[in-house]
mmCIF file of C-alpha atoms and ligand atoms in Angstrom:
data_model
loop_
_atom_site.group_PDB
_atom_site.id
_atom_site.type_symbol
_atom_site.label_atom_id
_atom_site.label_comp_id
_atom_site.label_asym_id
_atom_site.label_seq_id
_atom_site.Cartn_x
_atom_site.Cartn_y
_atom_site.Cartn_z
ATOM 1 C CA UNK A 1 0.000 0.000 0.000
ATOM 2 C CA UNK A 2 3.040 2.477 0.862
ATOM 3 C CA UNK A 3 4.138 1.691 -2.532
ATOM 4 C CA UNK A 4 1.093 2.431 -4.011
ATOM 5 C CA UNK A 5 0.796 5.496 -2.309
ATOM 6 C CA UNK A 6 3.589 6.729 -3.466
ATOM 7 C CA UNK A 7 3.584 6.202 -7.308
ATOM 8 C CA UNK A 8 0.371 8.280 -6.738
ATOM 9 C CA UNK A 9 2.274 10.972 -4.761
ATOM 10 C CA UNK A 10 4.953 10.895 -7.885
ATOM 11 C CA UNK A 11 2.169 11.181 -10.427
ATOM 12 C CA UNK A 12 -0.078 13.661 -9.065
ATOM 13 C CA UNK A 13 2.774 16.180 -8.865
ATOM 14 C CA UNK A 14 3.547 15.790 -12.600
ATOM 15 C CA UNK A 15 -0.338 15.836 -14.173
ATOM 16 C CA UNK A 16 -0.388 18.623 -16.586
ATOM 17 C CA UNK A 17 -3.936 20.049 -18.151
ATOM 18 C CA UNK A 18 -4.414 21.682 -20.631
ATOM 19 C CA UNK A 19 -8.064 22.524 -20.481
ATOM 20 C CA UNK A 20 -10.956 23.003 -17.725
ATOM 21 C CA UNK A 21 -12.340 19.603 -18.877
ATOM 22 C CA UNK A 22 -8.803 17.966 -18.381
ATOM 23 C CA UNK A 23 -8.960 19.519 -14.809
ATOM 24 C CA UNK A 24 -11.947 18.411 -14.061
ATOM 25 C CA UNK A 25 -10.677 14.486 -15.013
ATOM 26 C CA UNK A 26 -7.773 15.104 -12.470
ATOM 27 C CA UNK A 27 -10.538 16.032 -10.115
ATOM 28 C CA UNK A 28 -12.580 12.620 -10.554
ATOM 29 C CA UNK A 29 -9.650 10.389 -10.935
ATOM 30 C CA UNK A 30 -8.227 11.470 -7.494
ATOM 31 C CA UNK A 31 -10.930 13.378 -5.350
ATOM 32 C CA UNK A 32 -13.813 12.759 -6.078
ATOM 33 C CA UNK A 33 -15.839 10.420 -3.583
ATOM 34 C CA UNK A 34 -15.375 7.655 -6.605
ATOM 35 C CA UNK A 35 -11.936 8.831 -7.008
ATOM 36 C CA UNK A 36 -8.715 6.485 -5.703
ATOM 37 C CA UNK A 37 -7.870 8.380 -2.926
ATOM 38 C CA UNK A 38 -10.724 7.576 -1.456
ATOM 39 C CA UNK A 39 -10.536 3.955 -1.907
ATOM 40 C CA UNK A 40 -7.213 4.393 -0.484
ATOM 41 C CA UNK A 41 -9.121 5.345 2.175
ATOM 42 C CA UNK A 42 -10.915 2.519 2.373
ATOM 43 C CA UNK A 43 -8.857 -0.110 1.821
ATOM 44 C CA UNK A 44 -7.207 1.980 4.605
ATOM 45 C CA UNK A 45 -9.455 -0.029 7.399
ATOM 46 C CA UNK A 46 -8.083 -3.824 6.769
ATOM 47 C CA UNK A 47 -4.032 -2.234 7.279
ATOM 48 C CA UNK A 48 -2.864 -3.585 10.272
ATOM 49 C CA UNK A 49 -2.578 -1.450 13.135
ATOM 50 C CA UNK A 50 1.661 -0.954 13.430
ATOM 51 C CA UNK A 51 1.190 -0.100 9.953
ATOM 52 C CA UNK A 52 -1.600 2.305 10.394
ATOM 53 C CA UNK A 53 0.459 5.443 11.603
ATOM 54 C CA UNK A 54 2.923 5.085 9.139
ATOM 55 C CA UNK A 55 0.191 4.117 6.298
ATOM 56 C CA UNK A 56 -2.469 6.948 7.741
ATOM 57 C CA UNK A 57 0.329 9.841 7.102
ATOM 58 C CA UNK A 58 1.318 8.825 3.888
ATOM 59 C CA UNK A 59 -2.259 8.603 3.138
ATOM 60 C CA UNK A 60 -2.961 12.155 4.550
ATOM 61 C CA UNK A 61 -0.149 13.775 2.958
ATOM 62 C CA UNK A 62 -1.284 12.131 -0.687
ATOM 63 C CA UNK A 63 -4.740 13.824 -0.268
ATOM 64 C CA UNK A 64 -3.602 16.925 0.781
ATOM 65 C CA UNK A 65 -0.667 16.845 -1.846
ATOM 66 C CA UNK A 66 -3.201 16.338 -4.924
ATOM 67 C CA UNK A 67 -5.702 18.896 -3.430
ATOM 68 C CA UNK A 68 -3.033 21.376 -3.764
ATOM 69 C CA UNK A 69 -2.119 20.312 -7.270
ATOM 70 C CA UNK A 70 -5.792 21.017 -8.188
ATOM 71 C CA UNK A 71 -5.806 24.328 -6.762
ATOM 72 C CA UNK A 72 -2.858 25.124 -8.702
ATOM 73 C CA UNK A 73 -3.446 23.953 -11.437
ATOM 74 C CA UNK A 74 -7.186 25.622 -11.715
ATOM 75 C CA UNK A 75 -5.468 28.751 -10.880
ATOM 76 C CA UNK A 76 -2.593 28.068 -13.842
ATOM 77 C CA UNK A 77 -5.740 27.534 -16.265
ATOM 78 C CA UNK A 78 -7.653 30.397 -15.340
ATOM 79 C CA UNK A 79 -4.583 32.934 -15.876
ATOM 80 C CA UNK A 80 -3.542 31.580 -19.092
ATOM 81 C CA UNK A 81 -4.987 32.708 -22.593
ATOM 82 C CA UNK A 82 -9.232 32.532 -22.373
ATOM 83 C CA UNK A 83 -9.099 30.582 -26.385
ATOM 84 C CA UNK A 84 -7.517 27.770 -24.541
ATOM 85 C CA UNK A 85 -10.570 27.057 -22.907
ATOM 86 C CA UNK A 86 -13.568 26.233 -24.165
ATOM 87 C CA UNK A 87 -15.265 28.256 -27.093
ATOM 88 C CA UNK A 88 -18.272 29.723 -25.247
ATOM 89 C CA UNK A 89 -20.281 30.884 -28.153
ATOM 90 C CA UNK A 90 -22.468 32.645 -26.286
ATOM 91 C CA UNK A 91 -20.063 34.921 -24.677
ATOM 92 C CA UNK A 92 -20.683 38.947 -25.774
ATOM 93 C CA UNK A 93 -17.931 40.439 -28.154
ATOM 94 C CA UNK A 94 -15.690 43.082 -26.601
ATOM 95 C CA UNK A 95 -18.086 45.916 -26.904
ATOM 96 C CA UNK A 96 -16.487 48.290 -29.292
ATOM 97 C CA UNK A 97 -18.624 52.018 -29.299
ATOM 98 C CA UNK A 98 -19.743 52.429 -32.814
ATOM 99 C CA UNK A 99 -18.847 55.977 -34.281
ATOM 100 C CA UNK A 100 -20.907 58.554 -35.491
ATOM 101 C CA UNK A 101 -21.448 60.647 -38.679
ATOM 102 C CA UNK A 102 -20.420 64.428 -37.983
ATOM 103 C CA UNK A 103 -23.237 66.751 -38.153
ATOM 104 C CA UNK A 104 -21.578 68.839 -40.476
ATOM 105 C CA UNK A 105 -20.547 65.726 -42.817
ATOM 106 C CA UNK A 106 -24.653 64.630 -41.839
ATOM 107 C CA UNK A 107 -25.932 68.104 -43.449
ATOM 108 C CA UNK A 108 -23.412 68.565 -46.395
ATOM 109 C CA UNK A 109 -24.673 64.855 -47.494
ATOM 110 C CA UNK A 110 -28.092 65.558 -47.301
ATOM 111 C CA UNK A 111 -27.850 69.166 -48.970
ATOM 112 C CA UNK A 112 -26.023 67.110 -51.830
ATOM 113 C CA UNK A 113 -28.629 64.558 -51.988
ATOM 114 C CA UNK A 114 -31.348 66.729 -52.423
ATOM 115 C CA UNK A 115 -29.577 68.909 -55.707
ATOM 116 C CA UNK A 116 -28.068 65.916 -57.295
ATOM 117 C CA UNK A 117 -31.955 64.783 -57.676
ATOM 118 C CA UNK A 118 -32.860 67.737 -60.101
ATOM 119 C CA UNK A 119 -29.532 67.604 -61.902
ATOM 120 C CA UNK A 120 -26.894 69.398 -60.177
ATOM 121 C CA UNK A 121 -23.353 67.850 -60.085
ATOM 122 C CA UNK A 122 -20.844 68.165 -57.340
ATOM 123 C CA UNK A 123 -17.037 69.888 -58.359
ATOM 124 C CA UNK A 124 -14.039 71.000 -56.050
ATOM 125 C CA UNK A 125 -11.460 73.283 -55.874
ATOM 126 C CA UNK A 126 -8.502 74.243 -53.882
ATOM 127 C CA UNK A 127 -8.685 75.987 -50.585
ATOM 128 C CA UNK A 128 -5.195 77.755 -50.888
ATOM 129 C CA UNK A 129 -6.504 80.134 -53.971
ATOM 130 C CA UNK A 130 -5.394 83.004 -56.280
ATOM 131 C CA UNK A 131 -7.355 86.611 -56.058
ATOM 132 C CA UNK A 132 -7.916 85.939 -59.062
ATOM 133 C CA UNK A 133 -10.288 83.152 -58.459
ATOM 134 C CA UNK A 134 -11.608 84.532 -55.144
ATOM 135 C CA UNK A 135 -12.202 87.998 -55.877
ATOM 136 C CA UNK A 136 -11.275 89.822 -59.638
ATOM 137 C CA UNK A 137 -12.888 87.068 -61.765
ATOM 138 C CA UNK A 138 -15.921 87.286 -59.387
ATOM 139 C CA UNK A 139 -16.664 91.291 -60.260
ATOM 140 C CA UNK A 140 -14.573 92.642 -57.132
ATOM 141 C CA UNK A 141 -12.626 95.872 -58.501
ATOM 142 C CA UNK A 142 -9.409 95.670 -57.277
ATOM 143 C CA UNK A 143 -9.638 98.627 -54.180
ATOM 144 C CA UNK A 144 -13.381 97.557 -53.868
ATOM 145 C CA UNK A 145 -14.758 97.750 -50.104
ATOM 146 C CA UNK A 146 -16.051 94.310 -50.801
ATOM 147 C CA UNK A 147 -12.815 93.072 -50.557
ATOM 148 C CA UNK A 148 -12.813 93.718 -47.242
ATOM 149 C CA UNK A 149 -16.341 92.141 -46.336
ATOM 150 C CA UNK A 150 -14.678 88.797 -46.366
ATOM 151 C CA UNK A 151 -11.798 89.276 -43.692
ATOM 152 C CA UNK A 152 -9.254 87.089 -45.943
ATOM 153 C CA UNK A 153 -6.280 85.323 -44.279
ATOM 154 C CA UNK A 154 -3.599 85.783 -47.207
ATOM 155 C CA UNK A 155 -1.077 83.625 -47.298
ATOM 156 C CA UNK A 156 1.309 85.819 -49.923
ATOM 157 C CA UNK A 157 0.557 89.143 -50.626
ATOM 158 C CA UNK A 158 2.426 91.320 -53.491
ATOM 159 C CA UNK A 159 3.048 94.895 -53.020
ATOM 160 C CA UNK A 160 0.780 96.944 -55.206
ATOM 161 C CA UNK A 161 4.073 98.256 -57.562
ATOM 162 C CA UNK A 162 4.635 94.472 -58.205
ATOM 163 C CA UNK A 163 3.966 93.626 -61.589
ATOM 164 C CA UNK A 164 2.820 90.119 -60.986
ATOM 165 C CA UNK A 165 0.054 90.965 -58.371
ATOM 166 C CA UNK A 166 -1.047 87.511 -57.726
ATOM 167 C CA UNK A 167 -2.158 87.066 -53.865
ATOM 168 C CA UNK A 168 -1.978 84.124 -52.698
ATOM 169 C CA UNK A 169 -5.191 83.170 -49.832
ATOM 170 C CA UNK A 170 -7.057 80.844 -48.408
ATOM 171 C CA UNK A 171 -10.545 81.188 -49.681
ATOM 172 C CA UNK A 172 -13.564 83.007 -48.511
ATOM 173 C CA UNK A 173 -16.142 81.424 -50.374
ATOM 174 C CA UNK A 174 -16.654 78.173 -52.617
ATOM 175 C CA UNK A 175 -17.476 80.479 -55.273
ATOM 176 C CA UNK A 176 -13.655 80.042 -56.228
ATOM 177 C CA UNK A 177 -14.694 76.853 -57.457
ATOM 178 C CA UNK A 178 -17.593 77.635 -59.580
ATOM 179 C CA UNK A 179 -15.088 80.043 -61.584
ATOM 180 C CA UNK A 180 -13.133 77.145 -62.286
ATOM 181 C CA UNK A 181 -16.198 74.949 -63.459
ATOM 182 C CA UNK A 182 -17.158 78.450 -66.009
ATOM 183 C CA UNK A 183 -13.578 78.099 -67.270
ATOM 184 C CA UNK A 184 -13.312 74.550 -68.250
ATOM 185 C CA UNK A 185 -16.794 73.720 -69.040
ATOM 186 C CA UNK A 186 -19.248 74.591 -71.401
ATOM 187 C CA UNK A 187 -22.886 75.407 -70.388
ATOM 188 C CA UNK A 188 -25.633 74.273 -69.465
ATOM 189 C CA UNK A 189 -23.643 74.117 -65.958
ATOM 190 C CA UNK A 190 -25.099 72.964 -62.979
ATOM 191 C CA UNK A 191 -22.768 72.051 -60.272
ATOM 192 C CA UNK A 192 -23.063 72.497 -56.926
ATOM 193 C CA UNK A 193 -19.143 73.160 -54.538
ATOM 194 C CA UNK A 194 -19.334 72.061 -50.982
ATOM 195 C CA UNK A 195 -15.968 72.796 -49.370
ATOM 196 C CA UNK A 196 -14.052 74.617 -46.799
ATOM 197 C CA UNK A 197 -13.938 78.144 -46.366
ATOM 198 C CA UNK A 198 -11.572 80.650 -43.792
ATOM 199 C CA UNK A 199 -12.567 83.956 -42.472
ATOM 200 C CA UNK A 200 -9.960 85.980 -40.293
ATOM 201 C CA UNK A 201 -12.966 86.737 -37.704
ATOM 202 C CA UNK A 202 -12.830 85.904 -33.933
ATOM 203 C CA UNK A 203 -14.160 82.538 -32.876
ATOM 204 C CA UNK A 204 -17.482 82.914 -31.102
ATOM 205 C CA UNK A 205 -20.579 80.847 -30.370
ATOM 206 C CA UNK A 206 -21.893 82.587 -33.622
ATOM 207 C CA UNK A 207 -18.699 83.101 -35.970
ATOM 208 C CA UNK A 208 -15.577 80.925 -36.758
ATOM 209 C CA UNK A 209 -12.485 81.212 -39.050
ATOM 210 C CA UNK A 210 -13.171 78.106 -40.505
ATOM 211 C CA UNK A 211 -16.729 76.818 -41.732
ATOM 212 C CA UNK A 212 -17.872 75.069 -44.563
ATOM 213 C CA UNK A 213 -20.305 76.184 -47.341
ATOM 214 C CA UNK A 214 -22.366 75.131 -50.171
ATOM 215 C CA UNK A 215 -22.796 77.035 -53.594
ATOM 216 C CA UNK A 216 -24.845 76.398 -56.333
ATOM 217 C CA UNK A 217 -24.161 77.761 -59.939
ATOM 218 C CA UNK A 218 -26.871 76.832 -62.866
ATOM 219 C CA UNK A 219 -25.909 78.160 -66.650
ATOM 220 C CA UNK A 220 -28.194 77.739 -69.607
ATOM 221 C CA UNK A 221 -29.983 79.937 -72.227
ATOM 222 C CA UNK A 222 -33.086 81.352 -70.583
ATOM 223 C CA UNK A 223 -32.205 80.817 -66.595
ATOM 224 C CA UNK A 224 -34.360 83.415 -65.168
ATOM 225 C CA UNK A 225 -34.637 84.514 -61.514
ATOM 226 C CA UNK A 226 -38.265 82.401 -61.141
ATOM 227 C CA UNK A 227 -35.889 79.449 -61.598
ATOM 228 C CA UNK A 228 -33.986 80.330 -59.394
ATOM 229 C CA UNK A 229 -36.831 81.396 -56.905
ATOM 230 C CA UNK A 230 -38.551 77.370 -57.835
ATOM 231 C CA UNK A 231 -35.373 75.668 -57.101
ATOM 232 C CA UNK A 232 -35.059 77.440 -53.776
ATOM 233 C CA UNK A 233 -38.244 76.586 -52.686
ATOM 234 C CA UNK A 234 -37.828 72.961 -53.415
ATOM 235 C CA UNK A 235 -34.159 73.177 -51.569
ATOM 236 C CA UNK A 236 -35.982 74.861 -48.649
ATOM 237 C CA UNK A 237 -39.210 72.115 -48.339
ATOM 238 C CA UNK A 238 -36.548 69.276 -48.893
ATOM 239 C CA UNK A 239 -33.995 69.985 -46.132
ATOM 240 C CA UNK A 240 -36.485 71.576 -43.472
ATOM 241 C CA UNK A 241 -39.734 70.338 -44.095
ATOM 242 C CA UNK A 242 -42.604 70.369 -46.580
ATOM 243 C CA UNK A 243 -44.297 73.359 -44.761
ATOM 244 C CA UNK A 244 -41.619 75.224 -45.110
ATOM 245 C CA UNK A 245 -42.020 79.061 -46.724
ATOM 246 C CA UNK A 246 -39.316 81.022 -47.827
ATOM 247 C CA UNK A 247 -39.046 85.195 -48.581
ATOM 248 C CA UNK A 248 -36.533 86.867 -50.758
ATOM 249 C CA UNK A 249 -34.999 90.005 -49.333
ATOM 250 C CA UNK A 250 -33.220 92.383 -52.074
ATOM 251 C CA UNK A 251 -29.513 92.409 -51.268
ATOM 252 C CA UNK A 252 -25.602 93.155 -52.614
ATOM 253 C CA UNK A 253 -22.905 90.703 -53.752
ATOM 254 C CA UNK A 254 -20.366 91.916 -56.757
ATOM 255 C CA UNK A 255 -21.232 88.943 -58.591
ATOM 256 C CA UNK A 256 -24.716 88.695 -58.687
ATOM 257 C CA UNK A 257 -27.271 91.282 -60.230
ATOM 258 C CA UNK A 258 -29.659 91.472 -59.187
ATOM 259 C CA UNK A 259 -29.066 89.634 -55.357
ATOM 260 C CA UNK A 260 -30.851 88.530 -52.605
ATOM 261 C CA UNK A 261 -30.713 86.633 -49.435
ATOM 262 C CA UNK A 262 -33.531 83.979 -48.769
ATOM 263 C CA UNK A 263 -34.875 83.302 -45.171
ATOM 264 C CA UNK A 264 -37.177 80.524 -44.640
ATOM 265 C CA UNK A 265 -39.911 80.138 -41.931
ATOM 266 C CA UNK A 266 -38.787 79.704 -38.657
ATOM 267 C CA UNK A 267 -37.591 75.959 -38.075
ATOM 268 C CA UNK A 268 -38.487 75.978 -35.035
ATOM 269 C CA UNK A 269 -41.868 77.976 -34.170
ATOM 270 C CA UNK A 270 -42.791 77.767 -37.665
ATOM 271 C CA UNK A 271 -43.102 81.355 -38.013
ATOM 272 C CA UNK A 272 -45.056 82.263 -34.916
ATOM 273 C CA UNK A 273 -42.192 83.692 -33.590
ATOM 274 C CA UNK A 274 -39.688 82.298 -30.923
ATOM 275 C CA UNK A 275 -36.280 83.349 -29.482
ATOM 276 C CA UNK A 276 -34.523 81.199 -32.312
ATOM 277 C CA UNK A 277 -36.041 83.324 -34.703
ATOM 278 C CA UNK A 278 -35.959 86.248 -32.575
ATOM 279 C CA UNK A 279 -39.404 86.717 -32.492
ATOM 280 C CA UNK A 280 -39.464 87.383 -36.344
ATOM 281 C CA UNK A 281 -40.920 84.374 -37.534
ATOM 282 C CA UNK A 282 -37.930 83.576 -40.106
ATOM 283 C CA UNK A 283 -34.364 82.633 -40.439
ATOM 284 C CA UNK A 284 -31.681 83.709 -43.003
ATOM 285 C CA UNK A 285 -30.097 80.730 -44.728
ATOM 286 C CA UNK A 286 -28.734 81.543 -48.044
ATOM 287 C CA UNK A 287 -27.614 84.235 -50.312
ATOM 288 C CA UNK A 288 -28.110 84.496 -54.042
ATOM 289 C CA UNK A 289 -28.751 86.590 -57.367
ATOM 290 C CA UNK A 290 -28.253 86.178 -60.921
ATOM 291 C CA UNK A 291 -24.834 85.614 -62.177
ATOM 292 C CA UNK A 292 -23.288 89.175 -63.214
ATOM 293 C CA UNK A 293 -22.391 89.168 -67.012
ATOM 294 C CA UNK A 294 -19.781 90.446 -66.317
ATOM 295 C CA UNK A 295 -18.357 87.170 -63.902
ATOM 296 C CA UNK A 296 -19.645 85.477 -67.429
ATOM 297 C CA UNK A 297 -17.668 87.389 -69.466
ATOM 298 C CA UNK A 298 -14.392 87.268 -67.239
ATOM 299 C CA UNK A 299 -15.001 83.552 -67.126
ATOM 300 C CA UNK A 300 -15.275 82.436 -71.047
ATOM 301 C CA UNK A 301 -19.167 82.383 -70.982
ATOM 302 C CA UNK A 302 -20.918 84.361 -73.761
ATOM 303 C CA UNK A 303 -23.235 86.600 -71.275
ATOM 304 C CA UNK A 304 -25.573 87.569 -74.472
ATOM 305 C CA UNK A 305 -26.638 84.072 -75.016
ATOM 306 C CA UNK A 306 -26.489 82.369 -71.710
ATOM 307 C CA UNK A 307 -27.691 83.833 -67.930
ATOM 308 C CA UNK A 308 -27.279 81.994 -65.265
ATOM 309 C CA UNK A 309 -28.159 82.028 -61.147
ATOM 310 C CA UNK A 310 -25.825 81.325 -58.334
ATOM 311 C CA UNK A 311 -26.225 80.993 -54.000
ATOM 312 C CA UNK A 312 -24.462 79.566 -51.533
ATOM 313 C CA UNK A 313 -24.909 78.934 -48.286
ATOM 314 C CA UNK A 314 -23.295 77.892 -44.890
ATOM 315 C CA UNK A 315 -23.186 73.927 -43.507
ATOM 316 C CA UNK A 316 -23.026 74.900 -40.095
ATOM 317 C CA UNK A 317 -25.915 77.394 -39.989
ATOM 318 C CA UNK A 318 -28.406 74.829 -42.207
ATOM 319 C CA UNK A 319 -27.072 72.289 -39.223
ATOM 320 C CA UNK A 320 -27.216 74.659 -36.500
ATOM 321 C CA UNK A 321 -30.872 74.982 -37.737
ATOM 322 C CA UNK A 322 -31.719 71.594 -38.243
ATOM 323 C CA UNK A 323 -30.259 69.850 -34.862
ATOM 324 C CA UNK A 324 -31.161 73.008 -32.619
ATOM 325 C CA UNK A 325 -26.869 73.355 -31.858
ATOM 326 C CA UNK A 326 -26.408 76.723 -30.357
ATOM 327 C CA UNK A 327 -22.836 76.967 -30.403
ATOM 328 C CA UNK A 328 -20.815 77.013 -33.797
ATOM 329 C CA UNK A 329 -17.257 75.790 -31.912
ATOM 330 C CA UNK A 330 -19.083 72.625 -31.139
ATOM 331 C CA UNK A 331 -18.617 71.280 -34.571
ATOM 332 C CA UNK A 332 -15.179 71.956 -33.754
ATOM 333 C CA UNK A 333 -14.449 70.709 -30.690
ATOM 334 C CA UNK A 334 -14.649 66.861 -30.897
ATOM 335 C CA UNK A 335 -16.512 66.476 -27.903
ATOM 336 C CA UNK A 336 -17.392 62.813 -27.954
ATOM 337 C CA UNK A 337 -20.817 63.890 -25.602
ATOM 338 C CA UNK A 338 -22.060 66.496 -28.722
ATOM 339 C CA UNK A 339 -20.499 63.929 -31.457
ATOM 340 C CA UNK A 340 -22.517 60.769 -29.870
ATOM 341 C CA UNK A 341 -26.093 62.592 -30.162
ATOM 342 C CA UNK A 342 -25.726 62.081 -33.924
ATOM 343 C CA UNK A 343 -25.009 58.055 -33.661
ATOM 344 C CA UNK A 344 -28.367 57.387 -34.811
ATOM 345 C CA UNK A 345 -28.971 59.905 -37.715
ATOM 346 C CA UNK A 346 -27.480 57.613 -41.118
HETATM 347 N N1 LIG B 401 -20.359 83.725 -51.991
HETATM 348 C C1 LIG B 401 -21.313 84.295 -51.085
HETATM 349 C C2 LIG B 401 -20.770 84.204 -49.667
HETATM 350 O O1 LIG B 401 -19.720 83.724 -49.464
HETATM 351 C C3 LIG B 401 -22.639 83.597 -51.138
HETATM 352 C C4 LIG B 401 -23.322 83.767 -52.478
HETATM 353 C C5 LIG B 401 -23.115 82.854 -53.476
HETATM 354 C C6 LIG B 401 -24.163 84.818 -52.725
HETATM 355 C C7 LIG B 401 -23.716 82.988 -54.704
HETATM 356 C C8 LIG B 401 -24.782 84.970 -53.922
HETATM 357 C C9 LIG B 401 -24.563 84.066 -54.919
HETATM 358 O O2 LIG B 401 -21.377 84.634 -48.753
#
């Protein structure tokens, strides 16, 4: 029996196990009331007794000696690598947050989506940009006060004696773009440029230096301002809602003659009149005009045959208006508590 005992003692300290169901085998082979231990145990009874102290100890040590082992080797299992165990199907994956759409990237998409259905295509242009493109192809004489109306950051500026007086900026409007579509293609246009656009103004809950806009240019023979006027409309019912109204107030750009900025009925009171709306029953969204002839001209575009309308619009104010945000640096910010609100907008 002492020899028995101890080729048990010898084998229970080298069992290795390599899974929880392996373990659990150790466990009924030695411990279990079934196990051989315990008929150790038993056979214990018929050892004579000037055996029995000698026997009992062994005995004692073998059951506490492969109790440990199972401890230690439940504890070895449970630290190494979880695949090694059992595949438990039914176990949740690491929960990974799911992202969200930006508002801004939200609005721009939808504002596409609704001009690409009657027609319009979508072209961009640089954001580091000539004067030219930015201001003297679009009708602004070179000293005009208009100039200034856009607070430009310029990135080169020549002196005004230099005879290659080509400024070098970071736009102010998309409109850029739109002289670039006039110069390389041939009308009808209609294009839409969504893009990025700088302002040197202080950053505010109402004003930033960097926003993003939307401007729409259509060129044919015959575009009159009732087109233009129709197409708003649409625009307006599409992105805020089929009761939506809109008004045209008569207003200046260089490049548009005549102009106008278009509010549409409050958002938010529906034109009852609310602080949002300032108790004015409608919002200011978008300015626009027909395209000057002379921005026709400077751009290849014979301004006898062909007229042509043009507006453009900021992202942030059509999102502003749309989710209720009352603070412009929000878009900026990347706060994952304003960001998360938009998770389930597609
Ligand atoms: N470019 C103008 C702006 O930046 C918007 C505009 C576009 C107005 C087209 C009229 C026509 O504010």
């Amino acid at each position: 029996m002492l020899d028995k005992i101890k080729s048990l003692l010898e084998e229970v300290d080298s069992v290795k196990v390599a899974s929880s169901s392996e373990l659990e085998s150790f466990r009924l082979k030695y411990l279990s009331k079934k196990g051989l231990i315990t008929s150790l145990f038993e056979d214990f009874r018929e050892v004579s007794s000037e055996l029995k102290r000698d026997v009992g100890q062994k005995l004692n040590e073998l059951k506490q000696k492969a109790q440990d082992r199972y401890n230690s080797l439940k504890k070895e299992l449970e630290s190494t690598d979880e695949s090694d165990t059992e595949n438990d199907l039914t176990r949740p994956a690491f929960p990974y947050p799911s992202g969200s759409r930006h508002p801004i990237s939200l609005v721009r998409k939808e504002i596409i989506d609704i001009f690409s259905r009657i027609g319009f295509t979508v072209s961009e242009g640089p954001e580091i940009e000539d004067d030219d493109h930015v201001f003297t192809k679009l009708n602004f004489a070179p000293e005009h006060p208009a100039r200034d109306m856009q607070d430009t950051f310029y990135i080169f500026r020549n002196s005004p004696e230099d005879s290659n007086p080509a400024d070098i900026l970071l736009r102010t409007h998309t409109s850029s773009v739109q002289v670039r579509v006039m110069h390389n293609q041939k009308p009808p246009i209609r294009t839409i440029s969504p893009g990025r656009v700088f302002r040197n103004e202080a950053i505010s809950a109402r004003a930033h230096c960097i926003f993003h806009q939307i401007e729409g240019l259509y060129i044919d023979a015959n575009v009159s301002f009732a087109d233009l006027k129709q197409t708003l409309l649409f625009f307006a019912r599409e992105l805020y809602g089929k009761e939506t109204r809109i008004r045209l107030r008569p207003s200046y750009f260089p490049f548009t003659e005549p102009s106008a900025e278009m509010d549409v009925s409050c958002t938010i009171c529906g034109g009852l009149g609310c602080n949002v709306c300032k108790y004015t029953g409608w919002l200011e969204v978008l300015g626009c005009g027909m395209v000057h002839p002379n921005v026709l001209e400077a751009c290849g575009i014979d301004s006898k045959k062909y007229t042509g309308f043009a507006f453009g619009m900021g992202i942030e104010r059509a999102a502003m208006l749309k989710y209720q945000v009352n603070d412009l640096r929000l878009y900026f910010e990347n706060d994952l508590r304003f960001l998360d609100q938009f998770k389930t907008v597609l």
